[in-house]
GROMACS .gro file of N, CA, C and O in nm:
model
  368
    1MET      N    1   0.073  -0.136  -0.023
    1MET     CA    2  -0.024  -0.010  -0.004
    1MET      C    3   0.066   0.132  -0.033
    1MET      O    4   0.172   0.168   0.058
    2ASP      N    5   0.069   0.195  -0.122
    2ASP     CA    6   0.132   0.303  -0.127
    2ASP      C    7   0.097   0.449   0.020
    2ASP      O    8  -0.015   0.446   0.037
    3ALA      N    9   0.214   0.511   0.107
    3ALA     CA   10   0.158   0.656   0.100
    3ALA      C   11   0.129   0.719   0.069
    3ALA      O   12   0.176   0.763   0.005
    4VAL      N   13   0.034   0.828   0.117
    4VAL     CA   14  -0.002   0.893   0.082
    4VAL      C   15   0.047   1.036   0.113
    4VAL      O   16   0.080   1.051   0.228
    5SER      N   17   0.175   1.130   0.091
    5SER     CA   18   0.206   1.176   0.062
    5SER      C   19   0.136   1.337   0.060
    5SER      O   20  -0.018   1.350   0.042
    6SER      N   21   0.205   1.412   0.156
    6SER     CA   22   0.114   1.638   0.159
    6SER      C   23   0.149   1.698   0.159
    6SER      O   24   0.276   1.683   0.220
    7THR      N   25   0.096   1.799   0.132
    7THR     CA   26   0.229   1.914   0.167
    7THR      C   27   0.105   2.040   0.165
    7THR      O   28   0.001   2.063   0.155
    8TYR      N   29   0.199   2.188   0.245
    8TYR     CA   30   0.060   2.234   0.249
    8TYR      C   31   0.158   2.374   0.211
    8TYR      O   32   0.285   2.386   0.173
    9HIS      N   33   0.035   2.462   0.154
    9HIS     CA   34   0.056   2.663   0.073
    9HIS      C   35   0.071   2.693   0.120
    9HIS      O   36  -0.016   2.796   0.186
   10ILE      N   37   0.241   2.788   0.186
   10ILE     CA   38   0.170   2.781   0.230
   10ILE      C   39   0.170   2.949   0.244
   10ILE      O   40   0.082   3.045   0.411
   11PRO      N   41   0.160   3.033   0.195
   11PRO     CA   42   0.122   3.197   0.122
   11PRO      C   43  -0.103   3.131   0.184
   11PRO      O   44  -0.117   3.245   0.243
   12LEU      N   45  -0.103   3.032   0.125
   12LEU     CA   46  -0.280   2.986   0.161
   12LEU      C   47  -0.282   3.023   0.295
   12LEU      O   48  -0.378   3.035   0.349
   13VAL      N   49  -0.182   2.933   0.344
   13VAL     CA   50  -0.232   2.936   0.585
   13VAL      C   51  -0.198   3.060   0.573
   13VAL      O   52  -0.249   3.145   0.619
   14SER      N   53  -0.100   3.161   0.528
   14SER     CA   54  -0.140   3.257   0.610
   14SER      C   55  -0.230   3.351   0.615
   14SER      O   56  -0.326   3.412   0.673
   15LEU      N   57  -0.307   3.356   0.425
   15LEU     CA   58  -0.414   3.379   0.418
   15LEU      C   59  -0.538   3.370   0.508
   15LEU      O   60  -0.591   3.479   0.566
   16SER      N   61  -0.519   3.213   0.570
   16SER     CA   62  -0.612   3.166   0.634
   16SER      C   63  -0.635   3.225   0.792
   16SER      O   64  -0.735   3.272   0.781
   17ILE      N   65  -0.509   3.273   0.825
   17ILE     CA   66  -0.490   3.300   0.954
   17ILE      C   67  -0.572   3.463   0.951
   17ILE      O   68  -0.601   3.520   1.041
   18ILE      N   69  -0.496   3.530   0.798
   18ILE     CA   70  -0.557   3.706   0.859
   18ILE      C   71  -0.696   3.727   0.846
   18ILE      O   72  -0.724   3.802   0.864
   19ILE      N   73  -0.764   3.544   0.727
   19ILE     CA   74  -0.913   3.589   0.766
   19ILE      C   75  -0.954   3.610   0.865
   19ILE      O   76  -1.013   3.651   0.893
   20ALA      N   77  -0.903   3.540   0.952
   20ALA     CA   78  -0.891   3.426   1.069
   20ALA      C   79  -0.959   3.572   1.176
   20ALA      O   80  -1.009   3.679   1.310
   21VAL      N   81  -0.818   3.645   1.161
   21VAL     CA   82  -0.798   3.759   1.232
   21VAL      C   83  -0.918   3.846   1.242
   21VAL      O   84  -0.952   3.932   1.276
   22ILE      N   85  -0.907   3.868   1.077
   22ILE     CA   86  -1.020   3.971   0.986
   22ILE      C   87  -1.248   4.016   1.120
   22ILE      O   88  -1.276   4.070   1.117
   23ALA      N   89  -1.160   3.886   1.060
   23ALA     CA   90  -1.398   3.882   1.062
   23ALA      C   91  -1.393   3.838   1.239
   23ALA      O   92  -1.421   3.873   1.283
   24SER      N   93  -1.214   3.794   1.316
   24SER     CA   94  -1.251   3.839   1.425
   24SER      C   95  -1.315   3.986   1.470
   24SER      O   96  -1.397   4.034   1.598
   25TYR      N   97  -1.216   4.071   1.458
   25TYR     CA   98  -1.215   4.188   1.472
   25TYR      C   99  -1.281   4.277   1.394
   25TYR      O  100  -1.398   4.299   1.488
   26ALA      N  101  -1.408   4.215   1.272
   26ALA     CA  102  -1.557   4.265   1.225
   26ALA      C  103  -1.636   4.193   1.372
   26ALA      O  104  -1.723   4.329   1.387
   27ALA      N  105  -1.646   4.120   1.391
   27ALA     CA  106  -1.816   4.035   1.483
   27ALA      C  107  -1.694   4.198   1.638
   27ALA      O  108  -1.825   4.158   1.672
   28LEU      N  109  -1.583   4.140   1.709
   28LEU     CA  110  -1.602   4.205   1.825
   28LEU      C  111  -1.655   4.343   1.793
   28LEU      O  112  -1.678   4.380   1.900
   29ASP      N  113  -1.576   4.418   1.698
   29ASP     CA  114  -1.664   4.563   1.663
   29ASP      C  115  -1.790   4.606   1.651
   29ASP      O  116  -1.837   4.682   1.687
   30LEU      N  117  -1.842   4.491   1.582
   30LEU     CA  118  -1.985   4.492   1.549
   30LEU      C  119  -2.070   4.491   1.704
   30LEU      O  120  -2.216   4.503   1.730
   31GLY      N  121  -1.944   4.380   1.733
   31GLY     CA  122  -2.043   4.335   1.906
   31GLY      C  123  -2.112   4.442   2.006
   31GLY      O  124  -2.103   4.464   2.073
   32ILE      N  125  -1.970   4.527   1.988
   32ILE     CA  126  -1.976   4.658   2.065
   32ILE      C  127  -2.020   4.727   2.007
   32ILE      O  128  -2.109   4.832   2.113
   33GLN      N  129  -2.065   4.777   1.895
   33GLN     CA  130  -2.209   4.796   1.874
   33GLN      C  131  -2.352   4.786   1.892
   33GLN      O  132  -2.444   4.880   1.912
   34VAL      N  133  -2.399   4.586   1.944
   34VAL     CA  134  -2.486   4.612   1.966
   34VAL      C  135  -2.523   4.645   2.128
   34VAL      O  136  -2.588   4.700   2.201
   35GLN      N  137  -2.392   4.639   2.193
   35GLN     CA  138  -2.397   4.671   2.345
   35GLN      C  139  -2.415   4.881   2.344
   35GLN      O  140  -2.488   4.884   2.424
   36LYS      N  141  -2.373   4.921   2.256
   36LYS     CA  142  -2.425   5.041   2.230
   36LYS      C  143  -2.590   5.061   2.221
   36LYS      O  144  -2.646   5.183   2.197
   37THR      N  145  -2.611   5.044   2.099
   37THR     CA  146  -2.746   5.001   2.059
   37THR      C  147  -2.856   4.993   2.176
   37THR      O  148  -2.898   4.864   2.226
   38LYS      N  149  -2.980   5.043   2.200
   38LYS     CA  150  -3.130   5.024   2.277
   38LYS      C  151  -3.191   4.975   2.204
   38LYS      O  152  -3.253   4.956   2.281
   39SER      N  153  -3.182   5.028   2.091
   39SER     CA  154  -3.339   5.012   2.026
   39SER      C  155  -3.374   4.825   1.938
   39SER      O  156  -3.265   4.783   1.967
   40TYR      N  157  -3.435   4.843   1.760
   40TYR     CA  158  -3.521   4.755   1.783
   40TYR      C  159  -3.348   4.723   1.656
   40TYR      O  160  -3.293   4.542   1.656
   41ALA      N  161  -3.244   4.786   1.673
   41ALA     CA  162  -3.126   4.780   1.571
   41ALA      C  163  -3.074   4.712   1.575
   41ALA      O  164  -2.952   4.688   1.525
   42ARG      N  165  -3.052   4.697   1.739
   42ARG     CA  166  -2.994   4.647   1.803
   42ARG      C  167  -2.912   4.461   1.768
   42ARG      O  168  -2.865   4.387   1.721
   43TYR      N  169  -3.108   4.413   1.681
   43TYR     CA  170  -3.076   4.264   1.614
   43TYR      C  171  -2.997   4.282   1.516
   43TYR      O  172  -2.976   4.185   1.546
   44ILE      N  173  -3.042   4.400   1.487
   44ILE     CA  174  -2.932   4.376   1.310
   44ILE      C  175  -2.827   4.419   1.366
   44ILE      O  176  -2.740   4.334   1.276
   45TRP      N  177  -2.767   4.453   1.400
   45TRP     CA  178  -2.593   4.492   1.518
   45TRP      C  179  -2.541   4.338   1.496
   45TRP      O  180  -2.479   4.270   1.439
   46MET      N  181  -2.623   4.257   1.558
   46MET     CA  182  -2.636   4.124   1.579
   46MET      C  183  -2.658   3.996   1.500
   46MET      O  184  -2.529   3.935   1.538
   47ILE      N  185  -2.719   4.027   1.419
   47ILE     CA  186  -2.710   3.949   1.306
   47ILE      C  187  -2.614   3.950   1.217
   47ILE      O  188  -2.512   3.883   1.189
   48SER      N  189  -2.578   4.109   1.206
   48SER     CA  190  -2.438   4.175   1.122
   48SER      C  191  -2.354   4.063   1.174
   48SER      O  192  -2.253   4.027   1.098
   49GLY      N  193  -2.332   4.151   1.336
   49GLY     CA  194  -2.224   4.029   1.300
   49GLY      C  195  -2.226   3.825   1.330
   49GLY      O  196  -2.075   3.802   1.319
   50ALA      N  197  -2.290   3.777   1.331
   50ALA     CA  198  -2.342   3.673   1.305
   50ALA      C  199  -2.231   3.622   1.194
   50ALA      O  200  -2.193   3.570   1.193
   51PHE      N  201  -2.325   3.751   1.073
   51PHE     CA  202  -2.266   3.610   0.957
   51PHE      C  203  -2.119   3.698   0.937
   51PHE      O  204  -2.059   3.655   0.925
   52ALA      N  205  -2.080   3.806   1.003
   52ALA     CA  206  -1.949   3.870   0.996
   52ALA      C  207  -1.832   3.689   1.001
   52ALA      O  208  -1.749   3.668   0.979
   53MET      N  209  -1.859   3.706   1.151
   53MET     CA  210  -1.790   3.572   1.249
   53MET      C  211  -1.847   3.460   1.139
   53MET      O  212  -1.743   3.374   1.116
   54GLY      N  213  -1.955   3.389   1.124
   54GLY     CA  214  -1.933   3.274   1.061
   54GLY      C  215  -1.877   3.328   0.881
   54GLY      O  216  -1.854   3.219   0.871
   55MET      N  217  -1.959   3.362   0.790
   55MET     CA  218  -1.863   3.350   0.735
   55MET      C  219  -1.661   3.343   0.740
   55MET      O  220  -1.642   3.269   0.668
   56GLY      N  221  -1.646   3.456   0.857
   56GLY     CA  222  -1.433   3.453   0.793
   56GLY      C  223  -1.443   3.306   0.866
   56GLY      O  224  -1.357   3.259   0.814
   57ILE      N  225  -1.530   3.223   0.954
   57ILE     CA  226  -1.455   3.113   1.020
   57ILE      C  227  -1.460   3.025   0.847
   57ILE      O  228  -1.400   2.886   0.877
   58TRP      N  229  -1.625   3.019   0.817
   58TRP     CA  230  -1.626   2.972   0.703
   58TRP      C  231  -1.511   2.975   0.580
   58TRP      O  232  -1.490   2.877   0.545
   59ALA      N  233  -1.475   3.121   0.583
   59ALA     CA  234  -1.356   3.083   0.458
   59ALA      C  235  -1.198   3.103   0.548
   59ALA      O  236  -1.118   3.042   0.419
   60MET      N  237  -1.216   3.098   0.630
   60MET     CA  238  -1.113   2.995   0.638
   60MET      C  239  -0.973   2.862   0.736
   60MET      O  240  -0.947   2.853   0.589
   61HIS      N  241  -1.194   2.825   0.719
   61HIS     CA  242  -1.171   2.692   0.695
   61HIS      C  243  -1.185   2.632   0.599
   61HIS      O  244  -1.042   2.523   0.513
   62PHE      N  245  -1.250   2.694   0.477
   62PHE     CA  246  -1.184   2.677   0.360
   62PHE      C  247  -1.080   2.713   0.336
   62PHE      O  248  -1.010   2.626   0.194
   63VAL      N  249  -1.022   2.795   0.304
   63VAL     CA  250  -0.857   2.806   0.280
   63VAL      C  251  -0.801   2.758   0.291
   63VAL      O  252  -0.710   2.745   0.219
   64ALA      N  253  -0.833   2.724   0.468
   64ALA     CA  254  -0.725   2.659   0.484
   64ALA      C  255  -0.715   2.448   0.432
   64ALA      O  256  -0.631   2.428   0.412
   65MET      N  257  -0.857   2.410   0.398
   65MET     CA  258  -0.871   2.365   0.311
   65MET      C  259  -0.787   2.339   0.159
   65MET      O  260  -0.724   2.279   0.121
   66LEU      N  261  -0.778   2.422   0.100
   66LEU     CA  262  -0.754   2.482  -0.017
   66LEU      C  263  -0.551   2.439   0.013
   66LEU      O  264  -0.485   2.455  -0.132
   67ALA      N  265  -0.514   2.483   0.108
   67ALA     CA  266  -0.371   2.528   0.131
   67ALA      C  267  -0.374   2.388   0.094
   67ALA      O  268  -0.171   2.340   0.153
   68PHE      N  269  -0.382   2.280   0.211
   68PHE     CA  270  -0.365   2.117   0.208
   68PHE      C  271  -0.336   2.105   0.041
   68PHE      O  272  -0.493   2.077   0.035
   69HIS      N  273  -0.235   1.997  -0.004
   69HIS     CA  274  -0.232   1.897  -0.086
   69HIS      C  275  -0.232   1.813  -0.060
   69HIS      O  276  -0.069   1.735  -0.008
   70LEU      N  277  -0.290   1.707  -0.186
   70LEU     CA  278  -0.268   1.592  -0.106
   70LEU      C  279  -0.171   1.543  -0.249
   70LEU      O  280  -0.262   1.584  -0.287
   71SER      N  281  -0.152   1.431  -0.228
   71SER     CA  282  -0.090   1.387  -0.386
   71SER      C  283  -0.234   1.295  -0.455
   71SER      O  284  -0.190   1.188  -0.589
   72ILE      N  285  -0.384   1.305  -0.391
   72ILE     CA  286  -0.479   1.198  -0.400
   72ILE      C  287  -0.564   1.342  -0.512
   72ILE      O  288  -0.532   1.461  -0.457
   73THR      N  289  -0.648   1.251  -0.583
   73THR     CA  290  -0.736   1.447  -0.589
   73THR      C  291  -0.837   1.405  -0.572
   73THR      O  292  -0.915   1.352  -0.533
   74VAL      N  293  -0.904   1.547  -0.537
   74VAL     CA  294  -0.957   1.625  -0.408
   74VAL      C  295  -1.110   1.722  -0.485
   74VAL      O  296  -1.004   1.835  -0.558
   75THR      N  297  -1.213   1.629  -0.484
   75THR     CA  298  -1.287   1.779  -0.525
   75THR      C  299  -1.361   1.790  -0.484
   75THR      O  300  -1.424   1.741  -0.321
   76TYR      N  301  -1.469   1.923  -0.420
   76TYR     CA  302  -1.618   1.982  -0.450
   76TYR      C  303  -1.721   2.007  -0.454
   76TYR      O  304  -1.711   2.071  -0.555
   77ASP      N  305  -1.797   1.942  -0.409
   77ASP     CA  306  -1.934   1.985  -0.444
   77ASP      C  307  -1.991   2.160  -0.474
   77ASP      O  308  -2.033   2.175  -0.281
   78ILE      N  309  -1.998   2.230  -0.561
   78ILE     CA  310  -2.024   2.291  -0.491
   78ILE      C  311  -2.113   2.350  -0.417
   78ILE      O  312  -2.179   2.423  -0.294
   79THR      N  313  -2.301   2.260  -0.453
   79THR     CA  314  -2.417   2.268  -0.360
   79THR      C  315  -2.342   2.222  -0.201
   79THR      O  316  -2.412   2.328  -0.118
   80LEU      N  317  -2.310   2.143  -0.184
   80LEU     CA  318  -2.207   2.106  -0.026
   80LEU      C  319  -2.159   2.249  -0.003
   80LEU      O  320  -2.112   2.257   0.116
   81VAL      N  321  -2.013   2.340  -0.032
   81VAL     CA  322  -1.967   2.434  -0.055
   81VAL      C  323  -2.082   2.494  -0.009
   81VAL      O  324  -2.055   2.526   0.164
   82ILE      N  325  -2.204   2.534  -0.036
   82ILE     CA  326  -2.282   2.690  -0.030
   82ILE      C  327  -2.346   2.617   0.048
   82ILE      O  328  -2.369   2.710   0.193
   83VAL      N  329  -2.402   2.478   0.103
   83VAL     CA  330  -2.424   2.482   0.225
   83VAL      C  331  -2.382   2.453   0.342
   83VAL      O  332  -2.422   2.472   0.427
   84SER      N  333  -2.334   2.392   0.315
   84SER     CA  334  -2.209   2.443   0.477
   84SER      C  335  -2.142   2.589   0.568
   84SER      O  336  -2.035   2.599   0.664
   85ILE      N  337  -2.158   2.704   0.441
   85ILE     CA  338  -2.195   2.801   0.529
   85ILE      C  339  -2.302   2.826   0.643
   85ILE      O  340  -2.256   2.909   0.738
   86MET      N  341  -2.378   2.784   0.579
   86MET     CA  342  -2.490   2.790   0.713
   86MET      C  343  -2.478   2.768   0.814
   86MET      O  344  -2.493   2.815   0.930
   87PRO      N  345  -2.453   2.647   0.869
   87PRO     CA  346  -2.387   2.583   0.987
   87PRO      C  347  -2.258   2.747   1.047
   87PRO      O  348  -2.283   2.758   1.191
   88ALA      N  349  -2.208   2.729   1.004
   88ALA     CA  350  -2.140   2.865   1.121
   88ALA      C  351  -2.133   2.963   1.102
   88ALA      O  352  -2.128   3.028   1.206
   89ILE      N  353  -2.316   3.028   1.016
   89ILE     CA  354  -2.321   3.188   1.033
   89ILE      C  355  -2.428   3.097   1.154
   89ILE      O  356  -2.433   3.165   1.198
   90LEU      N  357  -2.519   2.993   1.152
   90LEU     CA  358  -2.581   2.972   1.249
   90LEU      C  359  -2.577   2.937   1.360
   90LEU      O  360  -2.628   3.035   1.510
   91SER      N  361  -2.431   2.930   1.363
   91SER     CA  362  -2.336   2.901   1.504
   91SER      C  363  -2.358   3.055   1.534
   91SER      O  364  -2.273   2.998   1.727
   92SER      N  365  -2.285   3.072   1.512
   92SER     CA  366  -2.256   3.209   1.523
   92SER      C  367  -2.310   3.329   1.629
   92SER      O  368  -2.274   3.360   1.704
   0.00000   0.00000   0.00000
């Protein structure tokens, strides 16, 4: 049985980390707006923060998956990729 070798594309790993930092900052900044607001706009700020953090989590993980190269062919189903965004946003 042949061993499967793998490598990382370092620039994409770095991009993944940058995405995580930017998304965290955006979500925290939107969280501050939630504390400042007392009206119904508070819920809009909360939803915006959840969306920013969820998209950041998803993008960070997806870019990291693209950075990992295996010696076998890996394909992604576009429908599953799009559907996988929802758990990240809902959990945030």
